[in-house]
CSV table of C-alpha atoms in Angstrom, one decimal:
chain,number,residue,atom,x,y,z
Q,1,MET,CA,40.7,-21.5,-4.1
Q,2,THR,CA,37.9,-21.3,-6.3
Q,3,LYS,CA,36.7,-17.7,-6.3
Q,4,PRO,CA,32.5,-17.5,-5.9
Q,5,ARG,CA,31.4,-16.0,-9.2
Q,6,GLY,CA,30.1,-12.4,-9.1
Q,7,GLY,CA,31.2,-12.5,-5.6
Q,8,LYS,CA,32.8,-8.7,-4.1
Q,9,ALA,CA,36.2,-9.3,-2.3
Q,10,PRO,CA,35.8,-7.9,0.7
Q,11,GLU,CA,37.9,-4.4,2.0
Q,12,ALA,CA,41.0,-5.5,4.1
Q,13,GLY,CA,39.9,-7.0,7.3
Q,14,GLY,CA,36.3,-6.8,6.5
Q,15,PRO,CA,33.6,-4.3,7.9
Q,16,ALA,CA,32.9,-4.0,11.3
Q,17,GLY,CA,30.7,-6.5,12.8
Q,18,TRP,CA,31.7,-9.6,10.5
Q,19,MET,CA,33.6,-11.3,12.6
Q,20,SER,CA,31.1,-12.6,15.2
Q,21,ARG,CA,31.3,-16.2,15.7
Q,22,THR,CA,28.1,-16.4,17.6
Q,23,ASN,CA,25.0,-17.7,15.9
Q,24,ALA,CA,21.8,-15.2,17.4
Q,25,SER,CA,19.1,-15.8,14.7
Q,26,THR,CA,15.8,-16.0,14.7
Q,27,GLY,CA,12.7,-16.5,12.1
Q,28,ARG,CA,10.4,-18.6,10.7
Q,29,ILE,CA,10.9,-22.0,8.5
Q,30,TYR,CA,8.2,-23.3,6.1
Q,31,PHE,CA,8.5,-26.6,4.2
Q,32,TRP,CA,6.5,-27.9,0.8
Q,33,PRO,CA,7.7,-30.7,-1.3
Q,34,GLY,CA,11.2,-30.0,-3.0
Q,35,GLY,CA,11.8,-26.9,-1.0
Q,36,SER,CA,11.9,-24.5,2.1
Q,37,LEU,CA,12.2,-21.1,3.3
Q,38,TRP,CA,13.9,-19.9,6.5
Q,39,ILE,CA,13.2,-16.5,7.0
Q,40,GLY,CA,14.0,-13.7,9.8
Q,41,ARG,CA,17.0,-11.7,11.3
Q,42,GLY,CA,20.4,-13.5,11.2
Q,43,GLN,CA,23.6,-12.4,13.0
Q,44,GLY,CA,27.2,-14.8,13.3
Q,45,ARG,CA,28.7,-17.3,11.6
Q,46,THR,CA,28.2,-20.6,11.0
Q,47,GLU,CA,30.6,-23.6,11.1
Q,48,TRP,CA,31.5,-25.4,7.9
Q,49,HIS,CA,28.6,-27.3,6.5
Q,50,VAL,CA,27.1,-29.3,3.4
Q,51,HIS,CA,23.7,-29.5,2.2
Q,52,HIS,CA,21.3,-31.5,-0.6
Q,53,ALA,CA,19.7,-28.5,-1.3
Q,54,HIS,CA,20.5,-25.7,-3.8
Q,55,GLN,CA,20.5,-22.3,-1.2
Q,56,ILE,CA,19.4,-18.8,-2.5
Q,57,VAL,CA,20.1,-16.2,0.0
Q,58,VAL,CA,18.4,-12.6,-0.2
Q,59,VAL,CA,18.9,-9.0,1.9
Q,60,PRO,CA,16.2,-6.5,1.7
Q,61,THR,CA,19.5,-4.3,2.2
Q,62,GLY,CA,23.2,-4.7,3.0
Q,63,GLN,CA,25.1,-8.0,2.2
Q,64,VAL,CA,26.0,-11.5,3.2
Q,65,ARG,CA,29.3,-13.4,3.0
Q,66,PHE,CA,30.6,-16.8,2.1
Q,67,ARG,CA,33.6,-18.6,1.6
Q,68,THR,CA,34.3,-22.0,0.2
Q,69,ASP,CA,38.1,-22.7,1.5
Q,70,ALA,CA,39.4,-22.6,4.9
Q,71,SER,CA,42.1,-20.6,3.7
Q,72,GLY,CA,40.8,-18.4,1.4
Q,73,ALA,CA,39.1,-14.5,1.9
Q,74,TRP,CA,35.6,-14.2,2.5
Q,75,GLN,CA,33.3,-12.8,-0.6
Q,76,ALA,CA,30.9,-10.2,0.0
Q,77,PHE,CA,27.1,-11.0,-1.9
Q,78,ASP,CA,24.2,-9.0,-2.2
Q,79,ALA,CA,22.3,-11.7,-3.1
Q,80,ALA,CA,23.8,-15.5,-3.5
Q,81,PHE,CA,23.2,-18.9,-4.7
Q,82,VAL,CA,24.9,-22.2,-3.2
Q,83,PRO,CA,25.1,-25.1,-5.2
Q,84,SER,CA,24.4,-28.4,-3.7
Q,85,HIS,CA,26.8,-30.3,-2.3
Q,86,ARG,CA,29.4,-27.2,-2.2
Q,87,PRO,CA,31.1,-27.0,1.4
Q,88,HIS,CA,30.4,-23.4,2.9
Q,89,GLN,CA,30.2,-21.0,5.6
Q,90,PHE,CA,27.8,-18.2,6.0
Q,91,ASP,CA,28.8,-15.1,8.0
Q,92,THR,CA,26.3,-12.0,8.5
Q,93,VAL,CA,26.0,-8.8,10.8
Q,94,ALA,CA,22.4,-8.7,12.3
Q,95,GLN,CA,20.0,-7.7,9.5
Q,96,PRO,CA,16.9,-9.6,7.9
Q,97,MET,CA,17.6,-12.3,5.3
Q,98,ALA,CA,15.7,-15.2,3.8
Q,99,HIS,CA,17.0,-18.2,2.7
Q,100,LEU,CA,15.5,-20.7,0.1
Q,101,PHE,CA,16.3,-24.3,-0.2
Q,102,VAL,CA,15.7,-26.0,-3.4
Q,103,GLU,CA,16.3,-29.8,-4.0
Q,104,PRO,CA,18.5,-30.1,-7.1
Q,105,GLU,CA,16.7,-32.7,-8.5
Q,106,SER,CA,13.4,-30.7,-8.6
Q,107,ARG,CA,12.6,-28.7,-11.8
Q,108,ALA,CA,13.4,-25.3,-9.8
Q,109,GLY,CA,16.6,-27.1,-8.9
Q,110,ARG,CA,17.7,-28.1,-12.4
Q,111,ALA,CA,17.0,-24.3,-13.8
Q,112,LEU,CA,18.8,-23.1,-11.1
Q,113,THR,CA,21.9,-25.1,-11.8
Q,114,GLU,CA,21.6,-24.0,-15.4
Q,115,ARG,CA,21.7,-20.9,-14.8
Q,116,PHE,CA,24.1,-20.1,-11.9
Q,117,GLY,CA,26.4,-23.6,-12.1
Q,118,ALA,CA,27.2,-26.0,-10.0
Q,119,ASP,CA,30.5,-25.7,-8.6
Q,120,ALA,CA,30.9,-22.0,-6.9
Q,121,VAL,CA,28.9,-19.8,-4.7
Q,122,ALA,CA,27.1,-17.5,-7.4
Q,123,ALA,CA,26.2,-14.0,-6.9
Q,124,LEU,CA,22.6,-13.4,-8.4
Q,125,PRO,CA,21.8,-10.0,-10.0
Q,126,VAL,CA,20.8,-7.3,-7.5
Q,127,ALA,CA,17.7,-6.1,-9.1
Q,128,ASP,CA,16.4,-10.0,-8.7
Q,129,GLY,CA,18.0,-10.6,-5.2
Q,130,ARG,CA,16.2,-7.4,-3.7
Q,131,ALA,CA,12.8,-7.7,-5.1
Q,132,ALA,CA,12.8,-11.8,-3.8
Q,133,ALA,CA,13.4,-10.3,-0.5
Q,134,HIS,CA,11.3,-7.3,-0.5
Q,135,SER,CA,8.3,-9.9,-1.7
Q,136,LEU,CA,9.1,-12.1,1.2
Q,137,PHE,CA,9.2,-10.1,3.6
Q,138,GLU,CA,6.0,-8.0,2.8
Q,139,ALA,CA,4.1,-11.1,2.7
Q,140,LEU,CA,5.8,-12.2,6.4
Q,141,ALA,CA,4.5,-9.1,7.8
Q,142,ALA,CA,0.8,-9.4,5.8
Q,143,THR,CA,0.1,-12.8,6.7
Q,144,PRO,CA,2.9,-15.2,8.0
Q,145,GLN,CA,0.3,-18.3,7.5
Q,146,ARG,CA,2.4,-21.1,6.0
Q,147,GLU,CA,0.1,-21.5,2.8
Q,148,THR,CA,0.4,-17.6,2.2
Q,149,MET,CA,4.2,-17.6,2.5
Q,150,THR,CA,4.9,-21.1,0.6
Q,151,GLU,CA,2.6,-19.1,-2.0
Q,152,VAL,CA,4.8,-16.3,-2.2
Q,153,ALA,CA,8.2,-18.4,-1.9
Q,154,ALA,CA,6.8,-20.9,-4.6
Q,155,GLN,CA,6.3,-17.5,-7.1
Q,156,VAL,CA,9.8,-15.7,-5.9
Q,157,LEU,CA,11.3,-19.1,-7.0
Q,158,ALA,CA,9.4,-19.0,-10.5
Q,159,ARG,CA,10.7,-15.6,-11.1
Q,160,LEU,CA,14.2,-16.7,-10.5
Q,161,SER,CA,14.4,-20.4,-12.1
Q,162,GLY,CA,11.0,-20.3,-14.3
Q,163,ALA,CA,10.0,-23.5,-12.6
Q,164,THR,CA,8.7,-25.4,-9.4
Q,165,THR,CA,10.1,-27.8,-7.1
Q,166,GLU,CA,8.3,-30.5,-8.7
Q,167,VAL,CA,10.9,-33.4,-9.5
Q,168,ASP,CA,12.0,-32.9,-12.8
Q,169,ARG,CA,11.0,-34.7,-15.7
Q,170,SER,CA,14.4,-35.3,-16.8
Q,171,ILE,CA,14.8,-37.4,-13.7
Q,172,ASP,CA,14.6,-41.3,-14.4
Q,173,THR,CA,11.0,-42.4,-13.8
Q,174,ARG,CA,12.0,-45.2,-11.7
Q,175,LEU,CA,14.2,-42.9,-9.6
Q,176,ALA,CA,11.3,-40.7,-9.3
Q,177,ARG,CA,9.1,-43.4,-8.2
Q,178,ALA,CA,11.6,-44.1,-5.3
Q,179,LEU,CA,11.6,-40.4,-4.1
Q,180,VAL,CA,8.0,-40.5,-3.8
Q,181,TYR,CA,8.3,-43.8,-1.6
Q,182,ILE,CA,11.2,-42.4,0.8
Q,183,ARG,CA,9.3,-38.9,0.8
Q,184,THR,CA,5.6,-40.9,1.9
Q,185,HIS,CA,7.7,-43.0,4.2
Q,186,ILE,CA,10.4,-40.7,5.7
Q,187,ARG,CA,8.8,-41.2,9.4
Q,188,GLU,CA,9.3,-45.1,9.2
Q,189,PRO,CA,12.8,-47.1,8.5
Q,190,ILE,CA,13.6,-46.7,5.5
Q,191,THR,CA,15.8,-49.3,3.6
Q,192,LEU,CA,17.9,-49.0,0.4
Q,193,ASP,CA,16.2,-52.6,-0.7
Q,194,ALA,CA,13.0,-51.2,0.3
Q,195,ALA,CA,13.4,-48.2,-2.2
Q,196,ALA,CA,15.1,-50.0,-4.9
Q,197,ASP,CA,11.9,-52.3,-4.6
Q,198,ALA,CA,9.9,-49.1,-5.3
Q,199,ALA,CA,11.8,-48.2,-8.5
Q,200,THR,CA,11.8,-51.9,-9.6
Q,201,LEU,CA,15.5,-52.0,-9.7
Q,202,SER,CA,18.1,-54.3,-8.3
Q,203,ALA,CA,19.9,-53.0,-5.0
Q,204,SER,CA,23.2,-52.1,-7.1
Q,205,ARG,CA,21.4,-50.8,-10.2
Q,206,PHE,CA,19.4,-48.6,-7.9
Q,207,ARG,CA,22.2,-47.3,-5.8
Q,208,HIS,CA,24.3,-46.3,-8.7
Q,209,LEU,CA,21.4,-44.5,-10.7
Q,210,PHE,CA,20.5,-42.9,-7.5
Q,211,ALA,CA,23.9,-41.0,-7.1
Q,212,LEU,CA,24.0,-40.5,-10.8
Q,213,GLN,CA,20.9,-38.2,-10.9
Q,214,THR,CA,20.6,-36.4,-7.4
Q,215,GLY,CA,24.8,-36.1,-6.9
Q,216,CYS,CA,24.4,-37.4,-3.5
Q,217,SER,CA,23.9,-41.5,-1.9
Q,218,PHE,CA,20.7,-42.8,-0.9
Q,219,ARG,CA,21.8,-42.7,2.8
Q,220,ALA,CA,22.7,-38.8,2.9
Q,221,TYR,CA,19.7,-38.2,0.8
Q,222,VAL,CA,17.4,-39.8,3.6
Q,223,LEU,CA,19.6,-38.2,6.2
Q,224,TRP,CA,18.8,-34.6,4.4
Q,225,GLN,CA,15.0,-35.9,4.3
Q,226,ARG,CA,14.8,-36.5,8.0
Q,227,ILE,CA,16.3,-33.4,9.3
Q,228,ASN,CA,13.7,-31.5,7.6
Q,229,VAL,CA,10.8,-33.4,9.3
Q,230,ALA,CA,12.6,-32.9,12.4
Q,231,ILE,CA,12.8,-29.2,12.6
Q,232,GLU,CA,9.4,-29.5,10.9
Q,233,SER,CA,8.3,-31.4,14.0
Q,234,ALA,CA,10.2,-28.7,16.0
Q,235,ALA,CA,8.1,-26.1,14.6
Q,236,ALA,CA,4.9,-28.0,15.5
Q,237,GLY,CA,6.1,-27.6,19.4
Q,238,ALA,CA,7.7,-30.9,19.6
Q,239,THR,CA,11.0,-31.3,22.0
Q,240,TRP,CA,14.1,-32.0,19.7
Q,241,THR,CA,14.3,-35.1,21.7
Q,242,GLN,CA,10.7,-35.6,20.3
Q,243,ALA,CA,11.4,-34.4,16.7
Q,244,ALA,CA,14.4,-36.9,16.5
Q,245,HIS,CA,12.1,-39.6,17.0
Q,246,GLU,CA,9.7,-38.7,15.0
Q,247,ALA,CA,11.9,-38.0,12.1
Q,248,GLY,CA,13.6,-41.5,12.7
Q,249,PHE,CA,16.7,-40.8,14.0
Q,250,ALA,CA,18.6,-43.1,16.7
Q,251,ASP,CA,18.5,-40.2,19.4
Q,252,SER,CA,18.9,-36.4,19.7
Q,253,ALA,CA,22.5,-36.8,19.7
Q,254,HIS,CA,22.3,-38.1,16.2
Q,255,LEU,CA,20.1,-35.2,14.9
Q,256,ALA,CA,22.4,-33.0,16.5
Q,257,ARG,CA,25.6,-33.9,14.8
Q,258,THR,CA,23.5,-34.1,11.2
Q,259,HIS,CA,21.9,-30.7,11.8
Q,260,LYS,CA,25.3,-29.0,12.6
Q,261,ARG,CA,27.2,-30.7,9.3
Q,262,MET,CA,24.0,-30.0,7.1
Q,263,PHE,CA,23.3,-25.8,8.6
Q,264,GLY,CA,26.6,-25.4,10.1
Q,265,ILE,CA,24.4,-24.7,13.7
Q,266,GLU,CA,23.3,-26.5,16.8
Q,267,PRO,CA,19.5,-27.8,16.4
Q,268,THR,CA,19.4,-25.7,19.7
Q,269,ALA,CA,20.1,-22.5,17.8
Q,270,VAL,CA,16.6,-23.2,16.1
Q,271,ARG,CA,14.4,-21.3,18.0
Q,272,VAL,CA,10.8,-21.7,18.0
Q,273,PRO,CA,8.3,-18.2,18.3
Q,274,SER,CA,5.6,-18.0,20.3
Q,275,ALA,CA,3.1,-17.2,17.7
Q,276,ALA,CA,1.4,-19.6,15.4
Q,277,GLY,CA,2.1,-19.7,11.8
Q,278,ASN,CA,4.1,-23.2,11.2
Q,279,GLY,CA,7.6,-21.8,11.5
Q,280,VAL,CA,10.2,-22.2,13.2
Q,281,GLY,CA,13.4,-19.9,14.5
Q,282,THR,CA,16.9,-20.0,12.6
């Protein structure tokens, strides 16, 4: 097992409440190009999952737990960074928490990789994590509208990474064009050949360049973009079946499998709040 950098080893048996296997979390999700914020209250344990984006988890008080090996011990964190494409489980008692997802090919994503590494769950400085959590929850309590929350989330990311979620300049310009093409056509059928044409590359060269610079396959990246579109659609009031069709999934069963594989929970665990605010429950 690779021990998460900076993680705190749990006490024998773990603190009371950690062993719940049900996920009963509620809150809101806000999207913007290259990132998203999931904020609310969490409880329970996810299944094993892996996603394209880096993940930052912060809590105003208390700790959360991760493990990256099925036979390994859980590690407790005051605030944590989970690198892109790192399989993991997440566990928490009932408490407020916020998750920031940052695409690794963005400027912020590259900076976070440089700061925290790409191989293991890493601890954020406690003061940074607490400050981030307080900023996000204070904004949520005061003005939960999308514009305010995404602005505050961007400020938090800037403090942690010194960058924005715009595509990093180190990305090949041909690939950058393809990423824009994918995002702007994500609600339509997207083929590798069409994306390669947008990059002015052959399909084989494009496939190689894509994997080299994003760390995932073209198909996996498209699925990541589609699942975010589906969640955003559900936030606007669509059923999961409607959201699946809008995001380009074959059906709701395909969406459900993808959601569980990438977030460790069923999409039905994502609850849409009755109040307006362009957010959905997690």
